[in-house]
Each structure stands twice: as C-alpha cells, then as structure tokens.
JSON list of C-alpha atoms in Angstrom, two decimals:
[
{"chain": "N", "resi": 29, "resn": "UNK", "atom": "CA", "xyz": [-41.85, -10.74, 9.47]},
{"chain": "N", "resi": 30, "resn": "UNK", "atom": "CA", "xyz": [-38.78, -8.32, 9.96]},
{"chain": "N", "resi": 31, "resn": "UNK", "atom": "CA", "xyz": [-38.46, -5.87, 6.93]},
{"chain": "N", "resi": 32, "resn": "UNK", "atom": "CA", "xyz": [-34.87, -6.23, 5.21]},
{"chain": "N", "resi": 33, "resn": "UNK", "atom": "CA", "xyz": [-33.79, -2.78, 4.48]},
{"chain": "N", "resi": 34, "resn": "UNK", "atom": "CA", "xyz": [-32.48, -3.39, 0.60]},
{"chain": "N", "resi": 35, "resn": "UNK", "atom": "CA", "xyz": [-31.78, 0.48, -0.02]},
{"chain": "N", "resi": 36, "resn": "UNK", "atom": "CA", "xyz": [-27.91, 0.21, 0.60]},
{"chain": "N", "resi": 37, "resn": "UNK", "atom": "CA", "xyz": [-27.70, -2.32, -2.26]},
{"chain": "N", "resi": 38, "resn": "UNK", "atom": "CA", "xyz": [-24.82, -4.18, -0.25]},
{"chain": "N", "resi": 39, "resn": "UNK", "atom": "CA", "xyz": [-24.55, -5.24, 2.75]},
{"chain": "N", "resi": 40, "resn": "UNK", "atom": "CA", "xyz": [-21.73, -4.20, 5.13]},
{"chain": "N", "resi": 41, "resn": "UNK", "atom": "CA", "xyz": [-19.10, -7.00, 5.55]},
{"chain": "N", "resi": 42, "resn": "UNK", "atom": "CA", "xyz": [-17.70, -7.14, 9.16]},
{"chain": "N", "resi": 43, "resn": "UNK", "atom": "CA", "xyz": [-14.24, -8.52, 9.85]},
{"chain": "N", "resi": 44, "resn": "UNK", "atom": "CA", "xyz": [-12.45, -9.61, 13.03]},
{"chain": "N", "resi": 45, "resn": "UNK", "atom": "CA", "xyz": [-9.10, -7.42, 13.76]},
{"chain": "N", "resi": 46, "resn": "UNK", "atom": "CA", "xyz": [-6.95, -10.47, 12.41]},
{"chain": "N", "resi": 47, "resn": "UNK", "atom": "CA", "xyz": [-8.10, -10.07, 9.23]},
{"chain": "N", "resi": 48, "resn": "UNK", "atom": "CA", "xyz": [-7.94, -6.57, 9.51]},
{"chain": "N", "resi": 49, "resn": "UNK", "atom": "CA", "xyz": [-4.48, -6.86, 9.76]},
{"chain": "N", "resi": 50, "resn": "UNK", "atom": "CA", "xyz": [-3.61, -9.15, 6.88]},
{"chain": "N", "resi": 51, "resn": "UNK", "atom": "CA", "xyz": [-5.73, -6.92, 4.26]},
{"chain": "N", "resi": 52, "resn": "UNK", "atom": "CA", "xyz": [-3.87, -3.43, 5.81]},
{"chain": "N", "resi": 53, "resn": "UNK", "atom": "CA", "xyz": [-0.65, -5.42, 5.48]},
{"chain": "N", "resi": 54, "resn": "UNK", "atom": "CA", "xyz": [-1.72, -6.84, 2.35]},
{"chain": "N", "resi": 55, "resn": "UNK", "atom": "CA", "xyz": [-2.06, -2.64, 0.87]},
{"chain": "N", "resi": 56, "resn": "UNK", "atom": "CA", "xyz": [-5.48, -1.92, 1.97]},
{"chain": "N", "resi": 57, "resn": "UNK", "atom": "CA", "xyz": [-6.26, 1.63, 2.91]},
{"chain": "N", "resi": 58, "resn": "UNK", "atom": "CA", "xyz": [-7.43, 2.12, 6.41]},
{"chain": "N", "resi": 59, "resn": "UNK", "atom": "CA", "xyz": [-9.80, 4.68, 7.37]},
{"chain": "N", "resi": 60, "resn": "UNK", "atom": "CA", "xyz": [-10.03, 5.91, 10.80]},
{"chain": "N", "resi": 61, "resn": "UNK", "atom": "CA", "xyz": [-13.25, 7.18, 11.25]},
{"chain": "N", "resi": 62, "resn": "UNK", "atom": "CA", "xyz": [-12.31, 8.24, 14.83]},
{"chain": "N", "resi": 63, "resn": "UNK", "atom": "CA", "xyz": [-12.24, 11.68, 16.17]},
{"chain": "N", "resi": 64, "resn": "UNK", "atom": "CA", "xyz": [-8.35, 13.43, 15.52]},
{"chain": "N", "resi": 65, "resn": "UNK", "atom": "CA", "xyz": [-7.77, 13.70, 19.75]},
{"chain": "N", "resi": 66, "resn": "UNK", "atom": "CA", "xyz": [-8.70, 9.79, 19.83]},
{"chain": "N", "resi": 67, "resn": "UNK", "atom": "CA", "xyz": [-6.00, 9.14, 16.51]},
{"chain": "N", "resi": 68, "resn": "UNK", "atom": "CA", "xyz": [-3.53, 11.14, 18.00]},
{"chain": "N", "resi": 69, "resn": "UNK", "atom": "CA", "xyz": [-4.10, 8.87, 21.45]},
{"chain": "N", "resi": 70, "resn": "UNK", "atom": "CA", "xyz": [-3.58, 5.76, 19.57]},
{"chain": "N", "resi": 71, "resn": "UNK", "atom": "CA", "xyz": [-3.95, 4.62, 16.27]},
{"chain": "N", "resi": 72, "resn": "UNK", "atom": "CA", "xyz": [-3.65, 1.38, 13.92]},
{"chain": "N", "resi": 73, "resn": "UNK", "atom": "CA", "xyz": [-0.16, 0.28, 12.81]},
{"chain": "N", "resi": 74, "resn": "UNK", "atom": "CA", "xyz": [-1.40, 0.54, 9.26]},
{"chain": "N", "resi": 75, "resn": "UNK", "atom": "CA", "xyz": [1.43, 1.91, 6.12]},
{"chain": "N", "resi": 76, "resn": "UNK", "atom": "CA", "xyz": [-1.39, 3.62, 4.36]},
{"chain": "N", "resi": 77, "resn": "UNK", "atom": "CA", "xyz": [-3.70, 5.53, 7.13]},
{"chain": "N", "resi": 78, "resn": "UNK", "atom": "CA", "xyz": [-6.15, 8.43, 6.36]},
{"chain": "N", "resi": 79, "resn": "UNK", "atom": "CA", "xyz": [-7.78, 10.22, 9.35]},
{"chain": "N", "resi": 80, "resn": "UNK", "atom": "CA", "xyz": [-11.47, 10.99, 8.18]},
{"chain": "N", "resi": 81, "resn": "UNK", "atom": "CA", "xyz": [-13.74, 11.52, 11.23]},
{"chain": "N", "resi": 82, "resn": "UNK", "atom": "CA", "xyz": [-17.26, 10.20, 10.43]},
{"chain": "N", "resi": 83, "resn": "UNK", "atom": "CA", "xyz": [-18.50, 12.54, 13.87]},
{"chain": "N", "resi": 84, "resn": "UNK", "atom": "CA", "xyz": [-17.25, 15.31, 15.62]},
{"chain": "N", "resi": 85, "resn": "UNK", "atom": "CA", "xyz": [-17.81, 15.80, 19.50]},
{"chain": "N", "resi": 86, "resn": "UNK", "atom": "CA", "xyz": [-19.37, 19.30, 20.25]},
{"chain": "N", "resi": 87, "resn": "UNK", "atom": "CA", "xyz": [-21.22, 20.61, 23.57]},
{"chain": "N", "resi": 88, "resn": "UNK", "atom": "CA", "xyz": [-24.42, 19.15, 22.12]},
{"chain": "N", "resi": 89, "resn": "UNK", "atom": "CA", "xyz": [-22.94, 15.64, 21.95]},
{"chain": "N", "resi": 90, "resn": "UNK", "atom": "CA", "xyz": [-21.71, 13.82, 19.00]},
{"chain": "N", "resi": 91, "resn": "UNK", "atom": "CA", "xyz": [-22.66, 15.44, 15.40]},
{"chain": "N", "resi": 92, "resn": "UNK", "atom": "CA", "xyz": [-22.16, 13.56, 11.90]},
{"chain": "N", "resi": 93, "resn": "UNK", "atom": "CA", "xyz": [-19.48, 14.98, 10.05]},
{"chain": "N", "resi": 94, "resn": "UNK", "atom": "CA", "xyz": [-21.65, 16.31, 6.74]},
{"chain": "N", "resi": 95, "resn": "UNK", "atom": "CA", "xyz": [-18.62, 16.43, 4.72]},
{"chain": "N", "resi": 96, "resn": "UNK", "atom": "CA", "xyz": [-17.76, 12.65, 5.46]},
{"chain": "N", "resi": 97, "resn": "UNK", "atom": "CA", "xyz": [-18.43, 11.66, 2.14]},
{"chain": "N", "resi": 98, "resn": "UNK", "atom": "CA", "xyz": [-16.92, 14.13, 0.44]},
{"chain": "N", "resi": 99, "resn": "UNK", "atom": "CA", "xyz": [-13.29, 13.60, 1.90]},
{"chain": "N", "resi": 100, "resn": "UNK", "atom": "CA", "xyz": [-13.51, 9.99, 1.76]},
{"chain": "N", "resi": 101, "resn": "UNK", "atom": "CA", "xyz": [-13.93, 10.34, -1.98]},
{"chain": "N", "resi": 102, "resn": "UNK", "atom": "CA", "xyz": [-11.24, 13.68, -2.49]},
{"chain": "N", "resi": 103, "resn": "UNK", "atom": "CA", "xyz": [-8.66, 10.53, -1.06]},
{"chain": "N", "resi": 104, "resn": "UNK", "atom": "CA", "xyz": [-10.00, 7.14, -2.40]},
{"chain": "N", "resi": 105, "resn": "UNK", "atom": "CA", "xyz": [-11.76, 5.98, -6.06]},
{"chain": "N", "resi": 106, "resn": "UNK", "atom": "CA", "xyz": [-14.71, 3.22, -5.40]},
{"chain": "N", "resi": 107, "resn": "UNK", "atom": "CA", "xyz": [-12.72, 0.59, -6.52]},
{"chain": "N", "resi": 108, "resn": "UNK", "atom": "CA", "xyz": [-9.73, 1.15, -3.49]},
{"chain": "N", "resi": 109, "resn": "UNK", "atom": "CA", "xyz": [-10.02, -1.61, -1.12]},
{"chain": "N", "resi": 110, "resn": "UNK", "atom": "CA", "xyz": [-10.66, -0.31, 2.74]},
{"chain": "N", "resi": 111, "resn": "UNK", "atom": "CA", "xyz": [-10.44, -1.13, 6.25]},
{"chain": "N", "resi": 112, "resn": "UNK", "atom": "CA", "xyz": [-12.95, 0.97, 7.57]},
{"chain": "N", "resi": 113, "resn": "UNK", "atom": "CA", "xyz": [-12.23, 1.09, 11.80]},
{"chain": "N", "resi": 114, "resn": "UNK", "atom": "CA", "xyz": [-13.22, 3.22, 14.75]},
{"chain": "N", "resi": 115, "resn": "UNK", "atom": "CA", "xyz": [-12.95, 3.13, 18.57]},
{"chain": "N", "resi": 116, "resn": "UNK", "atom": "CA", "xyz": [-15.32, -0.09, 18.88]},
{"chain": "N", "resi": 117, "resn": "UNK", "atom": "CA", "xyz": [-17.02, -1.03, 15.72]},
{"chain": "N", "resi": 118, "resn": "UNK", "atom": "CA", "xyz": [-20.02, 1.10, 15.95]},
{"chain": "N", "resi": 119, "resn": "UNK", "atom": "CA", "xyz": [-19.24, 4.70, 13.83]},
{"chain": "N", "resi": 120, "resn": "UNK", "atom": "CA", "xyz": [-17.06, 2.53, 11.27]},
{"chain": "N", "resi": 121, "resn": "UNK", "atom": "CA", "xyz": [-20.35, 0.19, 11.20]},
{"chain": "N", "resi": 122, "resn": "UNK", "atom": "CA", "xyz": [-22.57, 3.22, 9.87]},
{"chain": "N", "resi": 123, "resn": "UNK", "atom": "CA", "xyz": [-19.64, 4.72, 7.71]},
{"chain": "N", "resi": 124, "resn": "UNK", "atom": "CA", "xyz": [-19.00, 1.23, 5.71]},
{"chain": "N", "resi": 125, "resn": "UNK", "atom": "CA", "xyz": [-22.88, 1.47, 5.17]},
{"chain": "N", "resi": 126, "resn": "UNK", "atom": "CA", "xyz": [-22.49, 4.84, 4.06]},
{"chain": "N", "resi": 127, "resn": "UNK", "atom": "CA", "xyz": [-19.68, 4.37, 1.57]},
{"chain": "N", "resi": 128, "resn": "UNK", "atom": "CA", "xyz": [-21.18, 1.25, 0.03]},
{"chain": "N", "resi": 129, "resn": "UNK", "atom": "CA", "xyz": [-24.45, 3.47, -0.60]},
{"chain": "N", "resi": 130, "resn": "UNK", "atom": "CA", "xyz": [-22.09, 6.22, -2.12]},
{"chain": "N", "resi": 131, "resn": "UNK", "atom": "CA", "xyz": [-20.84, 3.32, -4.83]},
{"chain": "N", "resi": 132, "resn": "UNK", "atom": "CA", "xyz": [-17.66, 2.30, -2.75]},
{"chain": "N", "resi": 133, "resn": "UNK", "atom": "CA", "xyz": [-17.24, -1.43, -3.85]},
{"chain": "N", "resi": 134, "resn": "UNK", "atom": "CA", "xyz": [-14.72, -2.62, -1.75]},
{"chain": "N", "resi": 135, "resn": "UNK", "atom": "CA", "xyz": [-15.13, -1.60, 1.99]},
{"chain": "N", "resi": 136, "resn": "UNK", "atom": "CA", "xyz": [-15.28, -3.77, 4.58]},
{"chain": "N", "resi": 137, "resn": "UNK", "atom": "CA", "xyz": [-15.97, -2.96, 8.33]},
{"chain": "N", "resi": 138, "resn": "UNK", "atom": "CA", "xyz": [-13.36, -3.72, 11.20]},
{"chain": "N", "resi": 139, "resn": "UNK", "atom": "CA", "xyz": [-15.50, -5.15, 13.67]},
{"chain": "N", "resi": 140, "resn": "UNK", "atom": "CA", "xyz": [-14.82, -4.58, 17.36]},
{"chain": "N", "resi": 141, "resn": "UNK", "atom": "CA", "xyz": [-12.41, -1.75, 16.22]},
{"chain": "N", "resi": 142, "resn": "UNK", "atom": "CA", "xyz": [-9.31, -0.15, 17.76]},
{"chain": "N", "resi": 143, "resn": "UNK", "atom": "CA", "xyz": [-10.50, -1.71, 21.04]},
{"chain": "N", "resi": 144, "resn": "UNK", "atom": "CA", "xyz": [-10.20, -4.92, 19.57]},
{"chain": "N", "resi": 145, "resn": "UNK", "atom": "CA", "xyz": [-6.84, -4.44, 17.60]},
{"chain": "N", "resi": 146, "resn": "UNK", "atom": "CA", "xyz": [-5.17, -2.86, 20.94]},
{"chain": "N", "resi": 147, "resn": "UNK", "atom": "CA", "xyz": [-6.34, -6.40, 22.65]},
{"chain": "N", "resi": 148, "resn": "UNK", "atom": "CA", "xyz": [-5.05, -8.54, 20.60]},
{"chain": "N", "resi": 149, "resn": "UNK", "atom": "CA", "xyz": [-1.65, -6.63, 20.97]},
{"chain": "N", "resi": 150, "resn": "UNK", "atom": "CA", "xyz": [-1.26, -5.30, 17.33]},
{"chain": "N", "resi": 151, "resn": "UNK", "atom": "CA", "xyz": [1.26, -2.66, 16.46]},
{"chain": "N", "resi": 152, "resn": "UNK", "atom": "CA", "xyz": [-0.26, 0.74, 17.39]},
{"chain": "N", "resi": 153, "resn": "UNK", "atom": "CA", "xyz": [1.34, 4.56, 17.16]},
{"chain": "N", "resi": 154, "resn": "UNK", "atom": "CA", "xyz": [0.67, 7.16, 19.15]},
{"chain": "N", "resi": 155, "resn": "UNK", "atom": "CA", "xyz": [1.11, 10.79, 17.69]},
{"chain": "N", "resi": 156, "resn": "UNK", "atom": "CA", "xyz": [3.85, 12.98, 19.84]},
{"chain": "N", "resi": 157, "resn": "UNK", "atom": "CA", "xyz": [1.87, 15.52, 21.85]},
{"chain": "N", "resi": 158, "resn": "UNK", "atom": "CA", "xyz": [5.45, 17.24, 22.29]},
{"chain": "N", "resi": 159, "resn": "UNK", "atom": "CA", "xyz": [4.83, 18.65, 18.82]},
{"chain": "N", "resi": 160, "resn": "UNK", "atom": "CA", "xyz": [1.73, 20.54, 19.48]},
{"chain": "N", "resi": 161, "resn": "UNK", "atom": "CA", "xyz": [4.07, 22.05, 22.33]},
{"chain": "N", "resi": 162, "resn": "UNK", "atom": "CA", "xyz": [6.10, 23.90, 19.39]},
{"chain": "N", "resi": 163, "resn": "UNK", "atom": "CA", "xyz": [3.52, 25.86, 18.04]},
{"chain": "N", "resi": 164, "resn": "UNK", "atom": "CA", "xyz": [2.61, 29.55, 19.39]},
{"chain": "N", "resi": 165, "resn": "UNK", "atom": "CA", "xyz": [0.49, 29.61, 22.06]},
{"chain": "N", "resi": 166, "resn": "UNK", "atom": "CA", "xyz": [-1.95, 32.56, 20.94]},
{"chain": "N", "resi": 167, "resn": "UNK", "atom": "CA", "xyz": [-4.04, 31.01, 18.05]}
]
C-alpha cells in the first residue's frame, strides 16, 4: 500500500488554464511564482497580479525562496481566493501545497502554467525592457 501523506491537511486542487482564466477574470488574485526575468518576459493577462518568486536561480542552481511565505501573506489574508501559476505547473504545484499548509483556504494550482495559458492564446504582457534602459548604468 502507498502511504497518503495527510500532513498538508488539504489537498492541492489543479485547474486547466481555462478555468484559470474565468476565476482571474472573475477577481481572483494571481500569483506568479516565477522568477522576475521570466515575468518581465511574459506574464498572465491577469487585473490583479503579484510577482512572488517561490525560487531564485543562483550559480548553484535553483534555491527556495525562504521568505516565500512571508510575502505571500504581507499581500493576501487566507481567505483571498488565488490562482497560483508558474512557467509549467511544477513550482506553483509545491507553492499551492505550501500555502494550504500555511492556512491559505482558497488556493488553487494552475496546472500546466504559463506554458499552457501562452498555448491556448490567452492575453499575455510583456514588461518594457526599454525602461531598465533609463536607469544609471553604475549600480
């Protein structure tokens, strides 16, 4: 027999990109749990959007972002319904787990993520890389 892991006390509730789209349209908050370089390539059409990366790349490879938790609840109570979506369903997978753990009680996970939104030809931004361009270059 396969052992059931319990501890999360709910499970994670995967939805395609469709209805993705209705519950962001609908005044869901979506989370993108991408990295800021892959937002600012392209991003969800969404009207509410926050930008909380769930890992960061660094030369060692990918690293969880300890803080996740912590600026997912500084922006949204455990009641706020959210879209939780990455690149292709597999960070937003473990993040949804991780916020339903935390006492979020209305998360659900956009399976397939921005991957699967881009191919079915929903609205998408991109953030102008000709504003980067404006700041000094000695940082």
């Amino acid at each position: 027999m396969g052992s059931l892991d319990k501890s999360s006390g709910s499970e994670v509730v995967t939805i395609d990109v469709v209805e993705a789209k209705h519950l962001i349209q609908s005044g869901y908050v979506y989370i993108d749990v991408r990295t800021v370089e892959e937002y600012k390539k392209g991003h969800v059409e969404a009207e509410k959007i926050l930008v909380i990366p769930y890992m960061f790349n660094t030369p060692e490879g990918r690293v969880k972002n300890p803080e996740f938790l912590k600026e997912v609840s500084a922006f949204c109570k455990e009641e706020d319904p959210l879209v939780v979506g990455c690149q292709s369903g597999v960070r937003s997978l473990y993040a949804t787990a991780d916020l339903l753990k935390l006492g979020f009680k209305n998360v659900s996970n956009m399976g397939g993520g921005y991957l699967a939104w881009t191919g079915k030809g929903f609205g998408v931004k991109t953030e102008e890389p000709a504003v980067l361009e404006d700041k000094p270059k000695e940082l």
